[in-house]
Coordinates of C-alpha atoms in Angstrom, one line a residue:
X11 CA -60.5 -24.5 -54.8
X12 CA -60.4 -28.0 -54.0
X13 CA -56.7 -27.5 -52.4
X14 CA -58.1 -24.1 -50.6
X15 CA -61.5 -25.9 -48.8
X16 CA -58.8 -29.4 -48.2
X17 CA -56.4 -27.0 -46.5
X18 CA -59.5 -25.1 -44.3
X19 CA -60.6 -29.0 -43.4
X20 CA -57.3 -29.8 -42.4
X21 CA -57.0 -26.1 -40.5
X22 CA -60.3 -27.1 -39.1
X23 CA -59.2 -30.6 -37.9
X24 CA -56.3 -29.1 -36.2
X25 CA -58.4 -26.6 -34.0
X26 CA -60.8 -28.9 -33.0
X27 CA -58.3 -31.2 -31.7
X28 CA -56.2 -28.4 -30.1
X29 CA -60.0 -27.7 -28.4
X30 CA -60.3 -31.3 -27.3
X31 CA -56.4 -31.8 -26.1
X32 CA -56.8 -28.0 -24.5
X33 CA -60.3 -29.4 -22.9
X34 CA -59.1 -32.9 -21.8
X35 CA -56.5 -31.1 -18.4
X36 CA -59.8 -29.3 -17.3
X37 CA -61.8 -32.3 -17.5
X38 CA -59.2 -34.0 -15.2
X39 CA -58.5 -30.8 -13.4
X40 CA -62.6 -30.6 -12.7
X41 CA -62.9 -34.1 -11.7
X42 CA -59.8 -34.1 -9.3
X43 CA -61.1 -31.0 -7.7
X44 CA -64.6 -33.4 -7.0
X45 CA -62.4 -36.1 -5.8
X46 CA -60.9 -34.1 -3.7
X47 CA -64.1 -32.4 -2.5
X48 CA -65.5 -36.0 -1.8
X49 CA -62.2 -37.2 0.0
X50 CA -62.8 -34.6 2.2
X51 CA -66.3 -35.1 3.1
X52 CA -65.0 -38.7 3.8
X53 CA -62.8 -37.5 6.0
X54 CA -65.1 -35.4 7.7
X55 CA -67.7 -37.8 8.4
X56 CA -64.8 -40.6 9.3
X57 CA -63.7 -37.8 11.6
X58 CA -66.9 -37.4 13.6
X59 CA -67.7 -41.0 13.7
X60 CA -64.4 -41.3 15.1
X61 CA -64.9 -38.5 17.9
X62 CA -68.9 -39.7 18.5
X63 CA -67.4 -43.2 19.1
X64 CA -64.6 -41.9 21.9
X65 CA -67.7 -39.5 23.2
X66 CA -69.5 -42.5 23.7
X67 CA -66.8 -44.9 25.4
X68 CA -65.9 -42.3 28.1
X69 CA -69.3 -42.0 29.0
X70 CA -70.2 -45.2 29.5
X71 CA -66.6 -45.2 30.9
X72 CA -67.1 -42.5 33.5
X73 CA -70.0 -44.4 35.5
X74 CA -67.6 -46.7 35.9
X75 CA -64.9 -44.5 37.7
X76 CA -67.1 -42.8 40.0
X77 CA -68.6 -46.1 41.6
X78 CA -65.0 -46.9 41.8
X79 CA -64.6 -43.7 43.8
X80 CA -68.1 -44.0 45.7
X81 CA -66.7 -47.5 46.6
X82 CA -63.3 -46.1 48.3
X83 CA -64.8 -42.9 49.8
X84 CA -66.9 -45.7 51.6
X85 CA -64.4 -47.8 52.0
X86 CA -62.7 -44.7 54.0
X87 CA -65.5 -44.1 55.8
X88 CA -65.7 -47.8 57.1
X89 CA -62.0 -47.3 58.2
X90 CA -62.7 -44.4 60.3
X91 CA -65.7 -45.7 61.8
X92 CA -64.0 -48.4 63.2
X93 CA -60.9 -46.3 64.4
X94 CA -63.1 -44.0 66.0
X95 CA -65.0 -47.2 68.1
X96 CA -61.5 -48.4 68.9
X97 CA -60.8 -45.6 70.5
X98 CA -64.6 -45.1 72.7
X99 CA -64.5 -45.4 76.1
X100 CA -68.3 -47.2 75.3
X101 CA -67.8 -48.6 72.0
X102 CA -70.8 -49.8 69.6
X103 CA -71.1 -53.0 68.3
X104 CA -70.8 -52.8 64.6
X105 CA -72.6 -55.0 62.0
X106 CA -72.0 -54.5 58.0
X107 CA -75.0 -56.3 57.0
X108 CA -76.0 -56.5 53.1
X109 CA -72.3 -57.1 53.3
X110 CA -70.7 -60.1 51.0
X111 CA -67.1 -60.9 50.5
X112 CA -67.4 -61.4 46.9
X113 CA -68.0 -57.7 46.5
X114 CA -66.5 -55.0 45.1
X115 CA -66.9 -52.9 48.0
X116 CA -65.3 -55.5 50.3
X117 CA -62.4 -56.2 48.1
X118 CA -61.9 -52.3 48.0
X119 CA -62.0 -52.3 51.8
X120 CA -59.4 -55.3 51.5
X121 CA -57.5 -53.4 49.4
X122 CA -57.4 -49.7 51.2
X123 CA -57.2 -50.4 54.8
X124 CA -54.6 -52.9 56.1
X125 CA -56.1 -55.9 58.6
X126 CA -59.4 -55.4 57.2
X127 CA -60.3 -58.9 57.3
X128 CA -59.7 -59.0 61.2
X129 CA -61.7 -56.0 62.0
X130 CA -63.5 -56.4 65.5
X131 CA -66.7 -56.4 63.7
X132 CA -69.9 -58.8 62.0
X133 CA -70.2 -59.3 58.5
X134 CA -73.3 -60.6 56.9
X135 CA -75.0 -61.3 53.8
X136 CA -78.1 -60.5 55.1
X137 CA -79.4 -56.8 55.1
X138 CA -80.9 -55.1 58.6
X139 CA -84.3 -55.5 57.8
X140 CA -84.5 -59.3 57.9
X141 CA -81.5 -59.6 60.5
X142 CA -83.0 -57.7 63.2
X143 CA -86.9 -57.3 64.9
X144 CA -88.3 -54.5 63.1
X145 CA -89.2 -52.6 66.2
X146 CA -86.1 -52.3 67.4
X147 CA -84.4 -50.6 64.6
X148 CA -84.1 -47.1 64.1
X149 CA -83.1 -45.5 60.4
X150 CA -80.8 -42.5 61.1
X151 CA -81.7 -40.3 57.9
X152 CA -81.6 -36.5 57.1
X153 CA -85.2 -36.7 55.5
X154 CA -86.9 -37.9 59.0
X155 CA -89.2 -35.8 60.7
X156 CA -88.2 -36.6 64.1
X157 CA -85.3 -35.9 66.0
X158 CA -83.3 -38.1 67.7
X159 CA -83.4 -37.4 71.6
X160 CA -81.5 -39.9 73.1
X161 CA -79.3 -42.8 72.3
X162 CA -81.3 -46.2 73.3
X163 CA -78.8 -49.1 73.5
X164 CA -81.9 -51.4 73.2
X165 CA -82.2 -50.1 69.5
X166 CA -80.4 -50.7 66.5
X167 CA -79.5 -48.1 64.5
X168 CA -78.8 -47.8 60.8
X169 CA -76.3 -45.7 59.4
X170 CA -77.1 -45.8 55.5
X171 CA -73.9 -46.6 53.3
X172 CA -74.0 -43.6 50.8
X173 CA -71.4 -41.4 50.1
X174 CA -72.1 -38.0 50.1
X175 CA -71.7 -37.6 46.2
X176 CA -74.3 -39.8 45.1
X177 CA -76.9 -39.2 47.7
X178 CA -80.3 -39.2 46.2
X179 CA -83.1 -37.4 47.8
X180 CA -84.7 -39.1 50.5
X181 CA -84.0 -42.9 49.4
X182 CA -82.8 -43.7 53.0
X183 CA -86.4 -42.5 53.9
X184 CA -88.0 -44.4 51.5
X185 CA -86.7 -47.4 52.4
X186 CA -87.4 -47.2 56.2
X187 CA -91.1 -46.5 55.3
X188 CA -90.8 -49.5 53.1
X189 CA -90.5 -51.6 55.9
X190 CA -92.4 -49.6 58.4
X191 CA -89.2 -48.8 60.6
X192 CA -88.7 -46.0 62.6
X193 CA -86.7 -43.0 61.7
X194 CA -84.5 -40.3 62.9
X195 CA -82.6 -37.5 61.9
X196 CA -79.8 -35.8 64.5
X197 CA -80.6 -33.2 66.2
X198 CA -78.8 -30.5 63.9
X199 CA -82.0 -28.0 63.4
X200 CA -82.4 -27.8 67.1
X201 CA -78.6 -27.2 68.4
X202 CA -77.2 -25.6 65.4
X203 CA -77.8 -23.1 62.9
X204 CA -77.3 -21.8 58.9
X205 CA -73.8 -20.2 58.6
X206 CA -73.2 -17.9 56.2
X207 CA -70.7 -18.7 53.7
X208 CA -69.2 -17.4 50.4
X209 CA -70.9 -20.7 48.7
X210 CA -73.9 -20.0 50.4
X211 CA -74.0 -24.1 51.3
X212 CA -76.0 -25.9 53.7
X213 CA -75.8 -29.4 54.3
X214 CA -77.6 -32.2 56.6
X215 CA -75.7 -34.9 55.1
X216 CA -72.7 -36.5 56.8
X217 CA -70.8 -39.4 56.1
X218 CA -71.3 -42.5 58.2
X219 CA -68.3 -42.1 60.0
X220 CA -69.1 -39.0 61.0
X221 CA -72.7 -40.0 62.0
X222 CA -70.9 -42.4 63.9
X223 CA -69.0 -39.9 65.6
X224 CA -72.0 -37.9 66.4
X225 CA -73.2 -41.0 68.2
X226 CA -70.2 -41.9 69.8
X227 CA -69.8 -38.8 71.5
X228 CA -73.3 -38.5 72.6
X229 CA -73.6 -42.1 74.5
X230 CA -70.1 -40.5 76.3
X231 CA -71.4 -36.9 77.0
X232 CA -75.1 -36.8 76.8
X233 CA -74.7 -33.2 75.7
X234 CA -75.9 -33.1 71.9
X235 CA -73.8 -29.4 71.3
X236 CA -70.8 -31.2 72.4
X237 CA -71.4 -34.0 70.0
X238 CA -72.7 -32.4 66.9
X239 CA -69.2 -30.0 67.1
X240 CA -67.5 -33.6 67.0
X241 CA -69.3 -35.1 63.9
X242 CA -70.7 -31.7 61.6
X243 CA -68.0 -30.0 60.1
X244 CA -67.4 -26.0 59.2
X245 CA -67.9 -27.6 55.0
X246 CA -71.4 -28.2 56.1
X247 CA -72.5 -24.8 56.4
X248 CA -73.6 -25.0 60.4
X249 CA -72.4 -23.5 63.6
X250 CA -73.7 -24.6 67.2
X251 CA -76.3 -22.0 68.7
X252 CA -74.3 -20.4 71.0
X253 CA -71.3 -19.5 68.8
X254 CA -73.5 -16.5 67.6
X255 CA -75.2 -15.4 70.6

């Protein structure tokens, strides 16, 4: 009896520790699955952190590009201007004024257009508004309630350095209010008129060198159709008058 309840100990020894060895692979199986679980939810979270930072530096890197472009489509524009004046029969004097040589936009106009530095032209630190008598000047902007009639060479005008990208409403207006100077839009409304287009886009805003031509054109012809075909292209949605009578 004693042999037969030793032997069903020793029986019952055996199976428990079968039950702990056979136990002991699912433990480790169970806690590697967990590892892995957590691994991967490292990874995850790694993952976006990784992505939100690179989301982050090419936003705050894309500002950067586009004043780089805004600086050379200026830069362009500055080049034209001048070409176009070089090539009037009565050419404008031309003043950059808020205008230093230890700026970006200067060493981008070094950089894009060859003999920059010899243009036939003023350069000056100082900005219109303290350079010239405030009477005289006249702020050419889209937002203006009055149209320009004539071309005054007793005034100055201002052609406001914004590319046509980053235009914000009406801050060429506001700033010639801020100073009480006189404003003026060209005569678009009065000589033109809306085409119809498959973007359906209409646009007052031109590019200074374009203003300029506008201008130029003018003080040559004094016939405002003739010069508004010269500076307002087909992309700005408007046709002269008399194309659609």
């Amino acid at each position: 009896m004693d042999f037969l309840k030793a032997s069903s100990f020793c029986r019952s020894m055996r199976k428990a520790s079968a039950r702990r060895e056979r136990s002991w692979p699912q433990a480790v199986r169970h806690g590697a699955r967990k590892m892995s679980r957590e691994n991967r939810d490292t990874g995850k979270r790694q993952l976006q952190q990784r992505r939100a930072k690179e989301s982050k530096k090419k936003n705050e890197e894309k500002p950067i590009v586009q004043k780089i472009q805004e600086l050379s489509r200026l830069a362009g524009q500055i080049r034209r201007l001048y070409g176009s004046n070089k090539k009037a029969d009565r050419p404008f004097w031309i003043c950059l004024t808020g205008f230093t040589t230890d700026s970006p936009l200067y060493e981008e106009c070094v950089r894009m257009n060859d003999g920059f530095s010899s243009y036939l032209l003023d350069i000056t630190e100082e900005d219109c508004f303290s350079l010239f008598p405030l009477e005289t000047l006249v702020y050419l902007t889209p937002d203006s309630e009055h149209a320009l009639e004539d071309v005054d060479l007793n005034k100055v005008y201002i052609l406001g350095g914004l590319v046509d990208e980053s235009i914000q409403k009406k801050v060429t207006f506001q700033k010639a209010r801020e100073y009480s100077v006189k404003t003026a839009r060209l005569p678009i409304q009065e000589y033109m008129v809306r085409n119809q287009n498959g973007k359906n886009y209409h646009s007052e805003i031109l590019a200074i060198n374009q203003v300029f031509d506008i201008l130029s054109t003018y003080l040559e012809t004094h016939n405002w159709p003739e010069a508004l075909k010269k500076g307002v292209s087909s992309g700005k949605g408007y046709i002269l008058r008399n194309s659609v009578e």
